[in-house]
CSV table of N, CA, C and O in Angstrom, one decimal:
chain,number,residue,atom,x,y,z
A,1,MET,N,207.7,-25.5,219.4
A,1,MET,CA,208.3,-25.2,220.8
A,1,MET,C,207.7,-26.2,221.8
A,1,MET,O,206.7,-26.4,221.9
A,2,ALA,N,208.7,-27.0,222.4
A,2,ALA,CA,208.2,-28.0,223.4
A,2,ALA,C,207.9,-27.3,224.7
A,2,ALA,O,208.7,-26.3,225.0
A,3,VAL,N,207.2,-28.0,225.5
A,3,VAL,CA,206.9,-27.4,226.8
A,3,VAL,C,207.3,-28.5,227.9
A,3,VAL,O,207.2,-29.6,227.7
A,4,ALA,N,208.2,-27.9,228.9
A,4,ALA,CA,208.8,-28.9,229.7
A,4,ALA,C,207.6,-29.4,230.5
A,4,ALA,O,206.7,-28.8,231.0
A,5,LYS,N,207.8,-30.9,230.9
A,5,LYS,CA,206.6,-31.6,231.6
A,5,LYS,C,206.4,-31.0,233.1
A,5,LYS,O,205.4,-31.1,233.6
A,6,ASP,N,207.4,-30.3,233.7
A,6,ASP,CA,207.2,-29.9,235.0
A,6,ASP,C,206.5,-28.5,234.9
A,6,ASP,O,205.9,-28.0,236.1
A,7,ARG,N,206.1,-28.1,233.7
A,7,ARG,CA,205.3,-26.8,233.6
A,7,ARG,C,203.9,-27.2,233.3
A,7,ARG,O,203.1,-26.3,233.3
A,8,LEU,N,203.7,-28.4,233.3
A,8,LEU,CA,202.3,-28.7,232.8
A,8,LEU,C,201.4,-29.2,234.1
A,8,LEU,O,202.2,-29.8,235.1
A,9,PRO,N,200.2,-29.0,234.1
A,9,PRO,CA,199.5,-29.3,235.4
A,9,PRO,C,199.3,-30.9,235.4
A,9,PRO,O,199.3,-31.5,234.4
A,10,GLU,N,199.1,-31.4,236.5
A,10,GLU,CA,198.7,-32.9,236.7
A,10,GLU,C,197.4,-33.0,235.9
A,10,GLU,O,196.6,-32.2,235.8
A,11,LEU,N,197.4,-34.3,235.4
A,11,LEU,CA,196.1,-34.6,234.6
A,11,LEU,C,195.0,-34.8,235.7
A,11,LEU,O,195.2,-35.2,236.9
A,12,ILE,N,193.8,-34.4,235.3
A,12,ILE,CA,192.7,-34.6,236.2
A,12,ILE,C,191.7,-35.5,235.6
A,12,ILE,O,191.3,-35.3,234.5
A,13,TYR,N,191.2,-36.4,236.3
A,13,TYR,CA,190.4,-37.5,235.7
A,13,TYR,C,189.0,-37.4,236.6
A,13,TYR,O,188.9,-37.1,237.6
A,14,LEU,N,188.0,-37.7,235.8
A,14,LEU,CA,186.6,-37.8,236.6
A,14,LEU,C,186.7,-38.8,237.6
A,14,LEU,O,186.0,-38.5,238.5
A,15,GLU,N,187.4,-39.8,237.5
A,15,GLU,CA,187.4,-40.9,238.4
A,15,GLU,C,188.0,-40.3,239.7
A,15,GLU,O,187.7,-40.9,240.8
A,16,HIS,N,188.8,-39.3,239.7
A,16,HIS,CA,189.3,-38.7,240.9
A,16,HIS,C,188.2,-38.1,241.7
A,16,HIS,O,188.4,-37.9,242.9
A,17,TYR,N,187.0,-37.8,241.1
A,17,TYR,CA,186.0,-37.1,241.8
A,17,TYR,C,184.8,-38.2,241.9
A,17,TYR,O,183.6,-37.7,242.0
A,18,LYS,N,185.0,-39.4,241.8
A,18,LYS,CA,184.0,-40.4,242.0
A,18,LYS,C,182.9,-40.2,241.0
A,18,LYS,O,181.7,-40.4,241.4
A,19,GLY,N,183.2,-39.8,239.9
A,19,GLY,CA,182.1,-39.5,238.9
A,19,GLY,C,181.2,-38.4,239.1
A,19,GLY,O,180.4,-38.1,238.3
A,20,ASN,N,181.7,-37.5,240.0
A,20,ASN,CA,180.9,-36.2,240.2
A,20,ASN,C,181.3,-35.2,239.1
A,20,ASN,O,182.4,-34.5,239.4
A,21,TYR,N,180.7,-34.9,238.2
A,21,TYR,CA,181.0,-34.1,237.1
A,21,TYR,C,181.2,-32.7,237.6
A,21,TYR,O,182.1,-32.0,237.2
A,22,GLN,N,180.3,-32.2,238.5
A,22,GLN,CA,180.5,-30.8,239.0
A,22,GLN,C,181.8,-30.6,239.7
A,22,GLN,O,182.4,-29.6,239.5
A,23,LEU,N,182.0,-31.5,240.5
A,23,LEU,CA,183.4,-31.3,241.1
A,23,LEU,C,184.5,-31.4,240.2
A,23,LEU,O,185.4,-30.7,240.3
A,24,PHE,N,184.5,-32.3,239.3
A,24,PHE,CA,185.4,-32.6,238.2
A,24,PHE,C,185.6,-31.1,237.5
A,24,PHE,O,186.8,-30.7,237.3
A,25,ILE,N,184.4,-30.6,236.9
A,25,ILE,CA,184.7,-29.5,236.1
A,25,ILE,C,185.0,-28.2,236.9
A,25,ILE,O,185.9,-27.5,236.3
A,26,ASP,N,184.6,-28.1,238.0
A,26,ASP,CA,185.2,-27.0,239.1
A,26,ASP,C,186.7,-27.2,239.0
A,26,ASP,O,187.3,-26.1,239.1
A,27,ALA,N,187.4,-28.4,239.3
A,27,ALA,CA,188.6,-28.7,239.4
A,27,ALA,C,189.6,-28.1,238.2
A,27,ALA,O,190.5,-27.6,238.1
A,28,VAL,N,188.8,-28.7,237.0
A,28,VAL,CA,189.6,-28.3,235.6
A,28,VAL,C,189.5,-26.8,235.6
A,28,VAL,O,190.3,-26.2,235.1
A,29,TYR,N,188.3,-26.2,235.8
A,29,TYR,CA,188.2,-24.8,235.5
A,29,TYR,C,189.2,-24.0,236.5
A,29,TYR,O,189.8,-22.9,236.1
A,30,ALA,N,189.5,-24.6,237.6
A,30,ALA,CA,190.2,-23.9,238.7
A,30,ALA,C,191.9,-23.7,238.0
A,30,ALA,O,192.4,-22.8,238.1
A,31,VAL,N,192.2,-24.7,237.4
A,31,VAL,CA,193.5,-24.8,236.7
A,31,VAL,C,193.5,-23.9,235.4
A,31,VAL,O,194.3,-23.1,235.2
A,32,PHE,N,192.4,-23.9,234.7
A,32,PHE,CA,192.3,-23.0,233.5
A,32,PHE,C,192.4,-21.5,233.9
A,32,PHE,O,192.9,-20.7,233.6
A,33,GLU,N,191.5,-21.3,235.0
A,33,GLU,CA,191.7,-19.8,235.7
A,33,GLU,C,192.8,-19.5,236.1
A,33,GLU,O,193.3,-18.4,235.8
A,34,ARG,N,193.6,-20.4,236.9
A,34,ARG,CA,194.9,-20.0,237.3
A,34,ARG,C,195.8,-19.7,236.2
A,34,ARG,O,196.6,-18.7,236.2
A,35,ASP,N,195.9,-20.6,235.3
A,35,ASP,CA,196.8,-20.6,234.1
A,35,ASP,C,196.6,-19.4,233.1
A,35,ASP,O,197.5,-19.0,232.4
A,36,PHE,N,195.2,-19.1,232.7
A,36,PHE,CA,195.0,-18.3,231.7
A,36,PHE,C,194.4,-17.0,232.0
A,36,PHE,O,194.4,-16.0,231.3
A,37,ILE,N,193.6,-17.0,233.2
A,37,ILE,CA,192.9,-15.7,233.5
A,37,ILE,C,193.8,-14.9,234.6
A,37,ILE,O,194.1,-13.9,234.5
A,38,THR,N,194.2,-15.7,235.7
A,38,THR,CA,195.0,-14.9,236.8
A,38,THR,C,196.4,-14.6,236.2
A,38,THR,O,196.8,-13.5,236.6
A,39,HIS,N,197.1,-15.6,235.6
A,39,HIS,CA,198.5,-15.3,235.3
A,39,HIS,C,198.8,-14.9,233.8
A,39,HIS,O,199.9,-14.6,233.5
A,40,LYS,N,197.8,-14.6,233.1
A,40,LYS,CA,197.8,-14.1,231.7
A,40,LYS,C,199.0,-14.7,230.9
A,40,LYS,O,200.2,-14.4,230.9
A,41,ALA,N,198.8,-16.0,230.5
A,41,ALA,CA,199.6,-16.9,229.7
A,41,ALA,C,200.2,-16.0,228.4
A,41,ALA,O,199.6,-15.3,227.9
A,42,THR,N,201.4,-16.6,228.3
A,42,THR,CA,202.1,-15.9,227.0
A,42,THR,C,202.6,-17.0,226.1
A,42,THR,O,202.8,-18.2,226.6
A,43,PHE,N,202.7,-16.7,224.9
A,43,PHE,CA,203.5,-17.7,224.0
A,43,PHE,C,204.5,-16.9,223.3
A,43,PHE,O,204.2,-15.9,222.4
A,44,GLY,N,205.8,-17.1,223.6
A,44,GLY,CA,206.9,-16.3,223.1
A,44,GLY,C,206.6,-14.9,224.0
A,44,GLY,O,206.6,-14.7,225.1
A,45,SER,N,206.7,-13.8,223.1
A,45,SER,CA,206.4,-12.5,223.7
A,45,SER,C,205.1,-12.1,223.5
A,45,SER,O,204.7,-10.9,223.8
A,46,HIS,N,204.1,-13.0,223.0
A,46,HIS,CA,202.7,-12.6,223.0
A,46,HIS,C,201.8,-13.0,224.2
A,46,HIS,O,201.9,-14.0,224.3
A,47,GLN,N,201.1,-12.1,224.5
A,47,GLN,CA,200.1,-12.4,225.5
A,47,GLN,C,198.8,-13.1,224.7
A,47,GLN,O,198.4,-12.6,223.9
A,48,LEU,N,198.5,-14.3,225.4
A,48,LEU,CA,197.5,-15.0,224.9
A,48,LEU,C,196.0,-14.3,225.3
A,48,LEU,O,195.8,-14.0,226.6
A,49,LYS,N,195.2,-14.2,224.5
A,49,LYS,CA,194.0,-13.6,224.7
A,49,LYS,C,192.9,-14.6,224.6
A,49,LYS,O,193.1,-15.4,224.0
A,50,MET,N,191.8,-14.4,225.5
A,50,MET,CA,190.7,-15.3,225.2
A,50,MET,C,189.4,-14.5,225.3
A,50,MET,O,189.3,-13.4,225.8
A,51,LYS,N,188.4,-15.2,224.9
A,51,LYS,CA,187.0,-14.6,224.9
A,51,LYS,C,186.3,-15.1,226.2
A,51,LYS,O,186.2,-16.3,226.5
A,52,TYR,N,186.0,-14.0,227.0
A,52,TYR,CA,185.2,-14.3,228.2
A,52,TYR,C,183.8,-14.3,228.2
A,52,TYR,O,183.0,-14.9,228.7
A,53,HIS,N,183.4,-13.2,227.3
A,53,HIS,CA,181.7,-13.2,227.0
A,53,HIS,C,181.5,-13.6,225.8
A,53,HIS,O,182.2,-13.6,224.7
A,54,PRO,N,180.2,-14.3,225.5
A,54,PRO,CA,179.3,-14.5,226.7
A,54,PRO,C,179.7,-15.6,227.6
A,54,PRO,O,180.3,-16.6,227.2
A,55,ALA,N,179.8,-15.2,228.9
A,55,ALA,CA,180.1,-16.4,229.9
A,55,ALA,C,179.1,-17.5,229.7
A,55,ALA,O,177.9,-17.1,229.4
A,56,PHE,N,179.5,-18.7,230.0
A,56,PHE,CA,178.6,-19.8,229.9
A,56,PHE,C,178.8,-20.5,231.2
A,56,PHE,O,179.9,-20.9,231.7
A,57,GLN,N,177.7,-20.7,231.9
A,57,GLN,CA,177.5,-21.3,233.2
A,57,GLN,C,178.6,-20.7,234.2
A,57,GLN,O,179.4,-21.3,234.9
A,58,GLU,N,178.7,-19.4,234.1
A,58,GLU,CA,179.5,-18.5,235.0
A,58,GLU,C,181.0,-18.7,234.8
A,58,GLU,O,181.8,-18.4,235.6
A,59,ARG,N,181.4,-19.2,233.6
A,59,ARG,CA,182.8,-19.4,233.3
A,59,ARG,C,183.1,-18.8,231.8
A,59,ARG,O,182.2,-18.6,231.1
A,60,ALA,N,184.4,-18.4,231.6
A,60,ALA,CA,184.8,-17.9,230.5
A,60,ALA,C,184.4,-18.7,229.3
A,60,ALA,O,184.5,-20.0,229.1
A,61,TYR,N,183.9,-18.2,228.3
A,61,TYR,CA,183.4,-18.8,227.1
A,61,TYR,C,184.5,-19.5,226.5
A,61,TYR,O,184.4,-20.7,226.0
A,62,THR,N,185.8,-19.3,226.4
A,62,THR,CA,186.8,-19.9,225.8
A,62,THR,C,187.1,-21.2,226.5
A,62,THR,O,187.5,-22.2,226.0
A,63,PHE,N,186.8,-21.3,227.8
A,63,PHE,CA,187.0,-22.6,228.6
A,63,PHE,C,186.3,-23.7,227.9
A,63,PHE,O,186.7,-24.8,227.8
A,64,TYR,N,185.0,-23.5,227.6
A,64,TYR,CA,184.2,-24.6,227.0
A,64,TYR,C,184.7,-25.0,225.5
A,64,TYR,O,184.3,-26.1,224.9
A,65,LEU,N,185.4,-23.9,224.8
A,65,LEU,CA,185.9,-24.2,223.6
A,65,LEU,C,187.2,-25.1,223.8
A,65,LEU,O,187.7,-25.7,222.6
A,66,SER,N,187.9,-25.1,224.8
A,66,SER,CA,189.1,-25.8,225.0
A,66,SER,C,189.2,-27.2,225.6
A,66,SER,O,190.0,-27.9,225.5
A,67,VAL,N,187.8,-27.4,226.3
A,67,VAL,CA,187.7,-28.7,226.9
A,67,VAL,C,187.3,-29.8,226.0
A,67,VAL,O,186.5,-29.6,225.1
A,68,ARG,N,188.2,-31.0,226.0
A,68,ARG,CA,187.7,-32.0,225.2
A,68,ARG,C,187.6,-33.2,226.1
A,68,ARG,O,188.3,-33.3,226.9
A,69,ILE,N,186.7,-34.0,225.6
A,69,ILE,CA,186.3,-35.3,226.6
A,69,ILE,C,186.8,-36.3,225.4
A,69,ILE,O,186.7,-36.6,224.3
A,70,ARG,N,187.7,-37.2,226.1
A,70,ARG,CA,188.2,-38.4,225.4
A,70,ARG,C,187.3,-39.6,225.6
A,70,ARG,O,186.8,-40.0,226.7
């Protein structure tokens, strides 16, 4: 199943935050929180669930499993 490009968030780069990792990860988490916690994402007719506990650095555990550094 393809996802329309207009439904994807803008790419977020560390350079946008002048190398400030804390500001960068806060921005990335804000998108994650909006799309997966606040709006309860679905795949077809299935609601996507995530693991929140144990929270890590006051963020959902699943967030750190999904973040990849290139």
